[in-house]
PDB file of N, CA and C in Angstrom:
ATOM      1  N   MET A   1      82.866  98.130  98.001  1.00  0.00           N
ATOM      2  CA  MET A   1      81.696  98.038  98.855  1.00  0.00           C
ATOM      3  C   MET A   1      81.895  96.936  99.893  1.00  0.00           C
ATOM      4  N   GLU A   2      82.544  95.867  99.480  1.00  0.00           N
ATOM      5  CA  GLU A   2      82.732  94.753 100.399  1.00  0.00           C
ATOM      6  C   GLU A   2      83.658  95.126 101.556  1.00  0.00           C
ATOM      7  N   VAL A   3      84.733  95.840 101.271  1.00  0.00           N
ATOM      8  CA  VAL A   3      85.650  96.238 102.336  1.00  0.00           C
ATOM      9  C   VAL A   3      84.939  97.172 103.314  1.00  0.00           C
ATOM     10  N   ALA A   4      84.165  98.106 102.805  1.00  0.00           N
ATOM     11  CA  ALA A   4      83.418  99.018 103.680  1.00  0.00           C
ATOM     12  C   ALA A   4      82.429  98.244 104.546  1.00  0.00           C
ATOM     13  N   ASP A   5      81.770  97.257 103.972  1.00  0.00           N
ATOM     14  CA  ASP A   5      80.824  96.445 104.727  1.00  0.00           C
ATOM     15  C   ASP A   5      81.535  95.624 105.802  1.00  0.00           C
ATOM     16  N   ILE A   6      82.686  95.075 105.480  1.00  0.00           N
ATOM     17  CA  ILE A   6      83.449  94.301 106.460  1.00  0.00           C
ATOM     18  C   ILE A   6      83.874  95.191 107.615  1.00  0.00           C
ATOM     19  N   LEU A   7      84.355  96.399 107.304  1.00  0.00           N
ATOM     20  CA  LEU A   7      84.763  97.325 108.365  1.00  0.00           C
ATOM     21  C   LEU A   7      83.580  97.722 109.249  1.00  0.00           C
ATOM     22  N   ALA A   8      82.433  97.927 108.636  1.00  0.00           N
ATOM     23  CA  ALA A   8      81.266  98.388 109.396  1.00  0.00           C
ATOM     24  C   ALA A   8      80.618  97.278 110.208  1.00  0.00           C
ATOM     25  N   ARG A   9      80.592  96.059 109.676  1.00  0.00           N
ATOM     26  CA  ARG A   9      79.805  95.008 110.319  1.00  0.00           C
ATOM     27  C   ARG A   9      80.600  93.896 110.974  1.00  0.00           C
ATOM     28  N   LYS A  10      81.789  93.629 110.483  1.00  0.00           N
ATOM     29  CA  LYS A  10      82.528  92.470 110.971  1.00  0.00           C
ATOM     30  C   LYS A  10      83.646  92.798 111.947  1.00  0.00           C
ATOM     31  N   CYS A  11      84.260  93.970 111.809  1.00  0.00           N
ATOM     32  CA  CYS A  11      85.368  94.332 112.688  1.00  0.00           C
ATOM     33  C   CYS A  11      84.833  94.713 114.060  1.00  0.00           C
ATOM     34  N   LYS A  12      85.399  94.118 115.068  1.00  0.00           N
ATOM     35  CA  LYS A  12      84.918  94.328 116.438  1.00  0.00           C
ATOM     36  C   LYS A  12      85.482  95.586 117.090  1.00  0.00           C
ATOM     37  N   ASP A  13      86.570  96.106 116.563  1.00  0.00           N
ATOM     38  CA  ASP A  13      87.207  97.268 117.181  1.00  0.00           C
ATOM     39  C   ASP A  13      86.397  98.527 116.903  1.00  0.00           C
ATOM     40  N   PRO A  14      85.922  99.215 117.940  1.00  0.00           N
ATOM     41  CA  PRO A  14      85.098 100.417 117.719  1.00  0.00           C
ATOM     42  C   PRO A  14      85.854 101.564 117.065  1.00  0.00           C
ATOM     43  N   ARG A  15      87.173 101.558 117.113  1.00  0.00           N
ATOM     44  CA  ARG A  15      87.955 102.633 116.483  1.00  0.00           C
ATOM     45  C   ARG A  15      87.893 102.562 114.970  1.00  0.00           C
ATOM     46  N   LEU A  16      87.496 101.414 114.428  1.00  0.00           N
ATOM     47  CA  LEU A  16      87.408 101.258 112.977  1.00  0.00           C
ATOM     48  C   LEU A  16      86.010 101.516 112.444  1.00  0.00           C
ATOM     49  N   LYS A  17      85.060 101.787 113.307  1.00  0.00           N
ATOM     50  CA  LYS A  17      83.677 102.007 112.865  1.00  0.00           C
ATOM     51  C   LYS A  17      83.525 103.311 112.091  1.00  0.00           C
ATOM     52  N   PHE A  18      84.405 104.279 112.307  1.00  0.00           N
ATOM     53  CA  PHE A  18      84.266 105.591 111.674  1.00  0.00           C
ATOM     54  C   PHE A  18      85.216 105.774 110.490  1.00  0.00           C
ATOM     55  N   VAL A  19      85.789 104.682 110.034  1.00  0.00           N
ATOM     56  CA  VAL A  19      86.647 104.722 108.858  1.00  0.00           C
ATOM     57  C   VAL A  19      85.755 104.661 107.619  1.00  0.00           C
ATOM     58  N   THR A  20      86.015 105.540 106.654  1.00  0.00           N
ATOM     59  CA  THR A  20      85.249 105.576 105.417  1.00  0.00           C
ATOM     60  C   THR A  20      86.139 105.158 104.253  1.00  0.00           C
ATOM     61  N   VAL A  21      85.711 104.175 103.488  1.00  0.00           N
ATOM     62  CA  VAL A  21      86.443 103.755 102.303  1.00  0.00           C
ATOM     63  C   VAL A  21      86.094 104.723 101.186  1.00  0.00           C
ATOM     64  N   THR A  22      87.117 105.392 100.638  1.00  0.00           N
ATOM     65  CA  THR A  22      86.875 106.393  99.595  1.00  0.00           C
ATOM     66  C   THR A  22      87.163 105.858  98.193  1.00  0.00           C
ATOM     67  N   ASP A  23      88.064 104.883  98.087  1.00  0.00           N
ATOM     68  CA  ASP A  23      88.409 104.358  96.771  1.00  0.00           C
ATOM     69  C   ASP A  23      89.180 103.056  96.940  1.00  0.00           C
ATOM     70  N   VAL A  24      89.168 102.228  95.916  1.00  0.00           N
ATOM     71  CA  VAL A  24      89.977 101.010  95.876  1.00  0.00           C
ATOM     72  C   VAL A  24      90.599 100.918  94.490  1.00  0.00           C
ATOM     73  N   GLU A  25      91.897 100.701  94.462  1.00  0.00           N
ATOM     74  CA  GLU A  25      92.599 100.494  93.197  1.00  0.00           C
ATOM     75  C   GLU A  25      93.183  99.090  93.207  1.00  0.00           C
ATOM     76  N   MET A  26      92.902  98.354  92.152  1.00  0.00           N
ATOM     77  CA  MET A  26      93.414  96.990  92.002  1.00  0.00           C
ATOM     78  C   MET A  26      94.491  96.994  90.926  1.00  0.00           C
ATOM     79  N   ASN A  27      95.506  96.133  91.086  1.00  0.00           N
ATOM     80  CA  ASN A  27      96.473  96.012  90.002  1.00  0.00           C
ATOM     81  C   ASN A  27      95.877  95.141  88.902  1.00  0.00           C
ATOM     82  N   ASN A  28      96.587  94.995  87.799  1.00  0.00           N
ATOM     83  CA  ASN A  28      96.027  94.331  86.618  1.00  0.00           C
ATOM     84  C   ASN A  28      95.633  92.874  86.848  1.00  0.00           C
ATOM     85  N   ASP A  29      96.394  92.140  87.657  1.00  0.00           N
ATOM     86  CA  ASP A  29      96.062  90.731  87.870  1.00  0.00           C
ATOM     87  C   ASP A  29      95.141  90.522  89.083  1.00  0.00           C
ATOM     88  N   LEU A  30      94.644  91.595  89.680  1.00  0.00           N
ATOM     89  CA  LEU A  30      93.697  91.573  90.803  1.00  0.00           C
ATOM     90  C   LEU A  30      94.260  90.890  92.050  1.00  0.00           C
ATOM     91  N   ARG A  31      95.574  90.897  92.201  1.00  0.00           N
ATOM     92  CA  ARG A  31      96.178  90.266  93.378  1.00  0.00           C
ATOM     93  C   ARG A  31      96.492  91.252  94.491  1.00  0.00           C
ATOM     94  N   LYS A  32      96.462  92.542  94.188  1.00  0.00           N
ATOM     95  CA  LYS A  32      96.738  93.562  95.201  1.00  0.00           C
ATOM     96  C   LYS A  32      95.657  94.627  95.139  1.00  0.00           C
ATOM     97  N   ALA A  33      95.176  95.003  96.314  1.00  0.00           N
ATOM     98  CA  ALA A  33      94.157  96.048  96.416  1.00  0.00           C
ATOM     99  C   ALA A  33      94.682  97.162  97.320  1.00  0.00           C
ATOM    100  N   HIS A  34      94.731  98.366  96.788  1.00  0.00           N
ATOM    101  CA  HIS A  34      95.062  99.547  97.587  1.00  0.00           C
ATOM    102  C   HIS A  34      93.737 100.176  97.980  1.00  0.00           C
ATOM    103  N   VAL A  35      93.419 100.114  99.256  1.00  0.00           N
ATOM    104  CA  VAL A  35      92.160 100.642  99.769  1.00  0.00           C
ATOM    105  C   VAL A  35      92.446 102.004 100.380  1.00  0.00           C
ATOM    106  N   TYR A  36      91.807 103.039  99.832  1.00  0.00           N
ATOM    107  CA  TYR A  36      91.972 104.399 100.342  1.00  0.00           C
ATOM    108  C   TYR A  36      90.852 104.687 101.331  1.00  0.00           C
ATOM    109  N   VAL A  37      91.238 105.169 102.506  1.00  0.00           N
ATOM    110  CA  VAL A  37      90.270 105.422 103.566  1.00  0.00           C
ATOM    111  C   VAL A  37      90.460 106.830 104.112  1.00  0.00           C
ATOM    112  N   SER A  38      89.402 107.360 104.686  1.00  0.00           N
ATOM    113  CA  SER A  38      89.493 108.643 105.378  1.00  0.00           C
ATOM    114  C   SER A  38      88.916 108.457 106.778  1.00  0.00           C
ATOM    115  N   LEU A  39      89.374 109.292 107.670  1.00  0.00           N
ATOM    116  CA  LEU A  39      88.950 109.231 109.057  1.00  0.00           C
ATOM    117  C   LEU A  39      89.043 110.618 109.645  1.00  0.00           C
ATOM    118  N   LEU A  40      87.969 111.076 110.230  1.00  0.00           N
ATOM    119  CA  LEU A  40      88.001 112.365 110.905  1.00  0.00           C
ATOM    120  C   LEU A  40      88.571 112.155 112.296  1.00  0.00           C
ATOM    121  N   GLY A  41      89.511 112.974 112.650  1.00  0.00           N
ATOM    122  CA  GLY A  41      90.122 112.872 113.965  1.00  0.00           C
ATOM    123  C   GLY A  41      91.472 113.555 113.970  1.00  0.00           C
ATOM    124  N   ASN A  42      92.065 113.579 115.155  1.00  0.00           N
ATOM    125  CA  ASN A  42      93.383 114.203 115.257  1.00  0.00           C
ATOM    126  C   ASN A  42      94.461 113.224 114.797  1.00  0.00           C
ATOM    127  N   HIS A  43      95.690 113.683 114.824  1.00  0.00           N
ATOM    128  CA  HIS A  43      96.807 112.889 114.309  1.00  0.00           C
ATOM    129  C   HIS A  43      96.946 111.561 115.055  1.00  0.00           C
ATOM    130  N   VAL A  44      96.751 111.565 116.363  1.00  0.00           N
ATOM    131  CA  VAL A  44      96.880 110.350 117.170  1.00  0.00           C
ATOM    132  C   VAL A  44      95.800 109.345 116.796  1.00  0.00           C
ATOM    133  N   GLU A  45      94.567 109.799 116.625  1.00  0.00           N
ATOM    134  CA  GLU A  45      93.474 108.901 116.247  1.00  0.00           C
ATOM    135  C   GLU A  45      93.690 108.301 114.857  1.00  0.00           C
ATOM    136  N   VAL A  46      94.187 109.111 113.936  1.00  0.00           N
ATOM    137  CA  VAL A  46      94.452 108.627 112.579  1.00  0.00           C
ATOM    138  C   VAL A  46      95.573 107.593 112.601  1.00  0.00           C
ATOM    139  N   GLU A  47      96.615 107.853 113.360  1.00  0.00           N
ATOM    140  CA  GLU A  47      97.732 106.909 113.443  1.00  0.00           C
ATOM    141  C   GLU A  47      97.298 105.600 114.110  1.00  0.00           C
ATOM    142  N   THR A  48      96.468 105.684 115.138  1.00  0.00           N
ATOM    143  CA  THR A  48      95.941 104.484 115.790  1.00  0.00           C
ATOM    144  C   THR A  48      95.088 103.681 114.817  1.00  0.00           C
ATOM    145  N   ALA A  49      94.243 104.350 114.057  1.00  0.00           N
ATOM    146  CA  ALA A  49      93.395 103.662 113.077  1.00  0.00           C
ATOM    147  C   ALA A  49      94.243 103.014 111.995  1.00  0.00           C
ATOM    148  N   ARG A  50      95.331 103.673 111.582  1.00  0.00           N
ATOM    149  CA  ARG A  50      96.217 103.092 110.575  1.00  0.00           C
ATOM    150  C   ARG A  50      96.820 101.781 111.074  1.00  0.00           C
ATOM    151  N   LYS A  51      97.268 101.785 112.315  1.00  0.00           N
ATOM    152  CA  LYS A  51      97.835 100.562 112.891  1.00  0.00           C
ATOM    153  C   LYS A  51      96.785  99.468 113.007  1.00  0.00           C
ATOM    154  N   MET A  52      95.576  99.850 113.389  1.00  0.00           N
ATOM    155  CA  MET A  52      94.501  98.865 113.516  1.00  0.00           C
ATOM    156  C   MET A  52      94.129  98.279 112.156  1.00  0.00           C
ATOM    157  N   LEU A  53      94.102  99.111 111.126  1.00  0.00           N
ATOM    158  CA  LEU A  53      93.792  98.624 109.784  1.00  0.00           C
ATOM    159  C   LEU A  53      94.875  97.676 109.278  1.00  0.00           C
ATOM    160  N   ASP A  54      96.134  98.029 109.526  1.00  0.00           N
ATOM    161  CA  ASP A  54      97.224  97.138 109.129  1.00  0.00           C
ATOM    162  C   ASP A  54      97.112  95.796 109.852  1.00  0.00           C
ATOM    163  N   HIS A  55      96.755  95.852 111.122  1.00  0.00           N
ATOM    164  CA  HIS A  55      96.591  94.634 111.916  1.00  0.00           C
ATOM    165  C   HIS A  55      95.402  93.803 111.422  1.00  0.00           C
ATOM    166  N   ALA A  56      94.339  94.459 110.986  1.00  0.00           N
ATOM    167  CA  ALA A  56      93.120  93.763 110.554  1.00  0.00           C
ATOM    168  C   ALA A  56      93.149  93.348 109.087  1.00  0.00           C
ATOM    169  N   SER A  57      94.209  93.683 108.353  1.00  0.00           N
ATOM    170  CA  SER A  57      94.225  93.411 106.917  1.00  0.00           C
ATOM    171  C   SER A  57      94.107  91.919 106.597  1.00  0.00           C
ATOM    172  N   GLY A  58      94.684  91.054 107.413  1.00  0.00           N
ATOM    173  CA  GLY A  58      94.555  89.618 107.189  1.00  0.00           C
ATOM    174  C   GLY A  58      93.129  89.141 107.337  1.00  0.00           C
ATOM    175  N   PHE A  59      92.450  89.628 108.383  1.00  0.00           N
ATOM    176  CA  PHE A  59      91.045  89.281 108.590  1.00  0.00           C
ATOM    177  C   PHE A  59      90.186  89.788 107.441  1.00  0.00           C
ATOM    178  N   ILE A  60      90.449  91.005 107.003  1.00  0.00           N
ATOM    179  CA  ILE A  60      89.675  91.598 105.903  1.00  0.00           C
ATOM    180  C   ILE A  60      89.910  90.807 104.618  1.00  0.00           C
ATOM    181  N   ARG A  61      91.129  90.394 104.399  1.00  0.00           N
ATOM    182  CA  ARG A  61      91.434  89.578 103.218  1.00  0.00           C
ATOM    183  C   ARG A  61      90.695  88.240 103.284  1.00  0.00           C
ATOM    184  N   LEU A  62      90.668  87.624 104.441  1.00  0.00           N
ATOM    185  CA  LEU A  62      89.950  86.364 104.618  1.00  0.00           C
ATOM    186  C   LEU A  62      88.460  86.542 104.314  1.00  0.00           C
ATOM    187  N   GLU A  63      87.869  87.606 104.824  1.00  0.00           N
ATOM    188  CA  GLU A  63      86.455  87.886 104.566  1.00  0.00           C
ATOM    189  C   GLU A  63      86.204  88.150 103.086  1.00  0.00           C
ATOM    190  N   LEU A  64      87.115  88.874 102.443  1.00  0.00           N
ATOM    191  CA  LEU A  64      86.968  89.127 101.004  1.00  0.00           C
ATOM    192  C   LEU A  64      87.002  87.816 100.215  1.00  0.00           C
ATOM    193  N   GLY A  65      87.881  86.916 100.622  1.00  0.00           N
ATOM    194  CA  GLY A  65      87.970  85.624  99.953  1.00  0.00           C
ATOM    195  C   GLY A  65      86.677  84.836 100.045  1.00  0.00           C
ATOM    196  N   ARG A  66      85.982  84.975 101.151  1.00  0.00           N
ATOM    197  CA  ARG A  66      84.695  84.291 101.326  1.00  0.00           C
ATOM    198  C   ARG A  66      83.596  84.922 100.476  1.00  0.00           C
ATOM    199  N   ARG A  67      83.688  86.223 100.259  1.00  0.00           N
ATOM    200  CA  ARG A  67      82.612  86.951  99.577  1.00  0.00           C
ATOM    201  C   ARG A  67      82.795  87.047  98.064  1.00  0.00           C
ATOM    202  N   LEU A  68      84.021  87.146  97.607  1.00  0.00           N
ATOM    203  CA  LEU A  68      84.276  87.381  96.188  1.00  0.00           C
ATOM    204  C   LEU A  68      84.594  86.077  95.470  1.00  0.00           C
ATOM    205  N   GLU A  69      84.197  86.006  94.247  1.00  0.00           N
ATOM    206  CA  GLU A  69      84.481  84.836  93.438  1.00  0.00           C
ATOM    207  C   GLU A  69      85.645  85.141  92.502  1.00  0.00           C
ATOM    208  N   LEU A  70      86.840  85.213  93.101  1.00  0.00           N
ATOM    209  CA  LEU A  70      88.053  85.472  92.348  1.00  0.00           C
ATOM    210  C   LEU A  70      88.990  84.275  92.482  1.00  0.00           C
ATOM    211  N   ARG A  71      89.820  84.099  91.502  1.00  0.00           N
ATOM    212  CA  ARG A  71      90.789  83.001  91.548  1.00  0.00           C
ATOM    213  C   ARG A  71      91.755  83.205  92.723  1.00  0.00           C
ATOM    214  N   TYR A  72      92.201  84.444  92.927  1.00  0.00           N
ATOM    215  CA  TYR A  72      93.107  84.772  94.018  1.00  0.00           C
ATOM    216  C   TYR A  72      92.471  85.859  94.874  1.00  0.00           C
ATOM    217  N   THR A  73      92.610  85.709  96.171  1.00  0.00           N
ATOM    218  CA  THR A  73      92.134  86.759  97.073  1.00  0.00           C
ATOM    219  C   THR A  73      93.185  87.863  97.104  1.00  0.00           C
ATOM    220  N   PRO A  74      92.796  89.094  96.846  1.00  0.00           N
ATOM    221  CA  PRO A  74      93.792  90.173  96.777  1.00  0.00           C
ATOM    222  C   PRO A  74      94.440  90.462  98.128  1.00  0.00           C
ATOM    223  N   GLU A  75      95.704  90.830  98.066  1.00  0.00           N
ATOM    224  CA  GLU A  75      96.412  91.314  99.243  1.00  0.00           C
ATOM    225  C   GLU A  75      95.951  92.754  99.476  1.00  0.00           C
ATOM    226  N   VAL A  76      95.524  93.055 100.681  1.00  0.00           N
ATOM    227  CA  VAL A  76      94.911  94.349 100.982  1.00  0.00           C
ATOM    228  C   VAL A  76      95.908  95.245 101.714  1.00  0.00           C
ATOM    229  N   SER A  77      96.089  96.461 101.212  1.00  0.00           N
ATOM    230  CA  SER A  77      96.881  97.465 101.918  1.00  0.00           C
ATOM    231  C   SER A  77      96.052  98.743 102.013  1.00  0.00           C
ATOM    232  N   PHE A  78      96.204  99.439 103.109  1.00  0.00           N
ATOM    233  CA  PHE A  78      95.400 100.633 103.370  1.00  0.00           C
ATOM    234  C   PHE A  78      96.248 101.889 103.223  1.00  0.00           C
ATOM    235  N   TRP A  79      95.645 102.889 102.601  1.00  0.00           N
ATOM    236  CA  TRP A  79      96.274 104.189 102.373  1.00  0.00           C
ATOM    237  C   TRP A  79      95.285 105.264 102.811  1.00  0.00           C
ATOM    238  N   PHE A  80      95.788 106.266 103.517  1.00  0.00           N
ATOM    239  CA  PHE A  80      94.890 107.335 103.951  1.00  0.00           C
ATOM    240  C   PHE A  80      94.699 108.363 102.856  1.00  0.00           C
ATOM    241  N   ASP A  81      93.465 108.725 102.629  1.00  0.00           N
ATOM    242  CA  ASP A  81      93.061 109.701 101.621  1.00  0.00           C
ATOM    243  C   ASP A  81      92.878 111.035 102.335  1.00  0.00           C
ATOM    244  N   SER A  82      93.723 111.981 102.034  1.00  0.00           N
ATOM    245  CA  SER A  82      93.662 113.282 102.710  1.00  0.00           C
ATOM    246  C   SER A  82      92.904 114.322 101.903  1.00  0.00           C
ATOM    247  N   SER A  83      92.230 113.920 100.830  1.00  0.00           N
ATOM    248  CA  SER A  83      91.546 114.892  99.980  1.00  0.00           C
ATOM    249  C   SER A  83      90.405 115.587 100.720  1.00  0.00           C
ATOM    250  N   GLY A  84      89.754 114.911 101.633  1.00  0.00           N
ATOM    251  CA  GLY A  84      88.668 115.536 102.393  1.00  0.00           C
ATOM    252  C   GLY A  84      89.167 116.670 103.264  1.00  0.00           C
ATOM    253  N   SER A  85      90.272 116.444 103.971  1.00  0.00           N
ATOM    254  CA  SER A  85      90.813 117.500 104.825  1.00  0.00           C
ATOM    255  C   SER A  85      91.366 118.657 103.998  1.00  0.00           C
ATOM    256  N   ARG A  86      91.931 118.347 102.826  1.00  0.00           N
ATOM    257  CA  ARG A  86      92.402 119.426 101.940  1.00  0.00           C
ATOM    258  C   ARG A  86      91.225 120.233 101.411  1.00  0.00           C
ATOM    259  N   GLY A  87      90.136 119.574 101.077  1.00  0.00           N
ATOM    260  CA  GLY A  87      88.940 120.280 100.608  1.00  0.00           C
ATOM    261  C   GLY A  87      88.361 121.181 101.690  1.00  0.00           C
ATOM    262  N   ASP A  88      88.349 120.695 102.932  1.00  0.00           N
ATOM    263  CA  ASP A  88      87.880 121.515 104.051  1.00  0.00           C
ATOM    264  C   ASP A  88      88.753 122.757 104.227  1.00  0.00           C
ATOM    265  N   LYS A  89      90.052 122.586 104.082  1.00  0.00           N
ATOM    266  CA  LYS A  89      90.970 123.723 104.213  1.00  0.00           C
ATOM    267  C   LYS A  89      90.698 124.750 103.119  1.00  0.00           C
ATOM    268  N   ILE A  90      90.483 124.290 101.899  1.00  0.00           N
ATOM    269  CA  ILE A  90      90.182 125.206 100.792  1.00  0.00           C
ATOM    270  C   ILE A  90      88.865 125.937 101.044  1.00  0.00           C
ATOM    271  N   ASP A  91      87.853 125.228 101.547  1.00  0.00           N
ATOM    272  CA  ASP A  91      86.578 125.870 101.875  1.00  0.00           C
ATOM    273  C   ASP A  91      86.756 126.954 102.927  1.00  0.00           C
ATOM    274  N   ARG A  92      87.555 126.674 103.961  1.00  0.00           N
ATOM    275  CA  ARG A  92      87.790 127.677 105.005  1.00  0.00           C
ATOM    276  C   ARG A  92      88.504 128.897 104.445  1.00  0.00           C
ATOM    277  N   LEU A  93      89.485 128.669 103.572  1.00  0.00           N
ATOM    278  CA  LEU A  93      90.207 129.791 102.965  1.00  0.00           C
ATOM    279  C   LEU A  93      89.284 130.637 102.096  1.00  0.00           C
ATOM    280  N   LEU A  94      88.423 129.987 101.314  1.00  0.00           N
ATOM    281  CA  LEU A  94      87.483 130.734 100.477  1.00  0.00           C
ATOM    282  C   LEU A  94      86.473 131.498 101.330  1.00  0.00           C
ATOM    283  N   ASP A  95      86.012 130.884 102.413  1.00  0.00           N
ATOM    284  CA  ASP A  95      85.092 131.585 103.312  1.00  0.00           C
ATOM    285  C   ASP A  95      85.760 132.801 103.939  1.00  0.00           C
ATOM    286  N   ALA A  96      87.048 132.706 104.239  1.00  0.00           N
ATOM    287  CA  ALA A  96      87.769 133.840 104.817  1.00  0.00           C
ATOM    288  C   ALA A  96      87.950 134.953 103.792  1.00  0.00           C
ATOM    289  N   MET A  97      88.154 134.569 102.534  1.00  0.00           N
ATOM    290  CA  MET A  97      88.339 135.573 101.486  1.00  0.00           C
ATOM    291  C   MET A  97      87.031 136.265 101.120  1.00  0.00           C
ATOM    292  N   PHE A  98      85.947 135.503 101.103  1.00  0.00           N
ATOM    293  CA  PHE A  98      84.654 136.015 100.686  1.00  0.00           C
ATOM    294  C   PHE A  98      83.614 135.709 101.755  1.00  0.00           C
ATOM    295  N   PRO A  99      83.626 136.448 102.865  1.00  0.00           N
ATOM    296  CA  PRO A  99      82.715 136.125 103.971  1.00  0.00           C
ATOM    297  C   PRO A  99      81.237 136.285 103.630  1.00  0.00           C
ATOM    298  N   ASP A 100      80.895 137.102 102.643  1.00  0.00           N
ATOM    299  CA  ASP A 100      79.497 137.300 102.281  1.00  0.00           C
ATOM    300  C   ASP A 100      78.981 136.218 101.333  1.00  0.00           C
ATOM    301  N   GLY A 101      79.890 135.347 100.890  1.00  0.00           N
ATOM    302  CA  GLY A 101      79.500 134.344  99.907  1.00  0.00           C
ATOM    303  C   GLY A 101      79.517 134.898  98.502  1.00  0.00           C
ATOM    304  N   GLN A 102      80.035 136.130  98.319  1.00  0.00           N
ATOM    305  CA  GLN A 102      80.105 136.739  97.002  1.00  0.00           C
ATOM    306  C   GLN A 102      81.564 136.751  96.557  1.00  0.00           C
ATOM    307  N   SER A 103      81.762 136.595  95.282  1.00  0.00           N
ATOM    308  CA  SER A 103      83.117 136.517  94.750  1.00  0.00           C
ATOM    309  C   SER A 103      83.462 137.684  93.833  1.00  0.00           C
ATOM    310  N   GLY A 104      82.876 138.820  94.040  1.00  0.00           N
ATOM    311  CA  GLY A 104      83.134 139.949  93.155  1.00  0.00           C
ATOM    312  C   GLY A 104      82.114 139.969  92.055  1.00  0.00           C
ATOM    313  N   GLU A 105      82.521 139.634  90.836  1.00  0.00           N
ATOM    314  CA  GLU A 105      81.581 139.562  89.723  1.00  0.00           C
ATOM    315  C   GLU A 105      80.738 138.315  89.826  1.00  0.00           C
ATOM    316  N   GLU A 106      79.527 138.369  89.382  1.00  0.00           N
ATOM    317  CA  GLU A 106      78.596 137.246  89.455  1.00  0.00           C
ATOM    318  C   GLU A 106      79.104 136.054  88.646  1.00  0.00           C
ATOM    319  N   GLY A 107      79.240 134.904  89.296  1.00  0.00           N
ATOM    320  CA  GLY A 107      79.623 133.687  88.611  1.00  0.00           C
ATOM    321  C   GLY A 107      81.113 133.506  88.401  1.00  0.00           C
ATOM    322  N   GLN A 108      81.933 134.448  88.889  1.00  0.00           N
ATOM    323  CA  GLN A 108      83.379 134.310  88.733  1.00  0.00           C
ATOM    324  C   GLN A 108      84.043 134.459  90.104  1.00  0.00           C
ATOM    325  N   ILE A 109      85.151 133.743  90.237  1.00  0.00           N
ATOM    326  CA  ILE A 109      85.930 133.854  91.477  1.00  0.00           C
ATOM    327  C   ILE A 109      87.184 134.625  91.186  1.00  0.00           C
TER     328      ILE A 109
END
């Protein structure tokens, strides 16, 4: 929640305003945080946002250190979560297969 709040309220770059934090995985000693994000846009916009997130990771880490009461501030790395785009593709394929919204027998696909 803190990383999402920092991206929404503290980062000045407007290209990062539409980044959504989908998950965070911490290692056992809480020194590394893998932040999974999604972003709607074309390949160029996603690549630009990735570079901006990598550039802003130090600032985000500094803000996390101010907000969290941990012995060590975690090192933050960003990973793109493509599950949303894969889900959209599956929805489109199912809509193409069953345009009426019916799947043959009731309750089965």
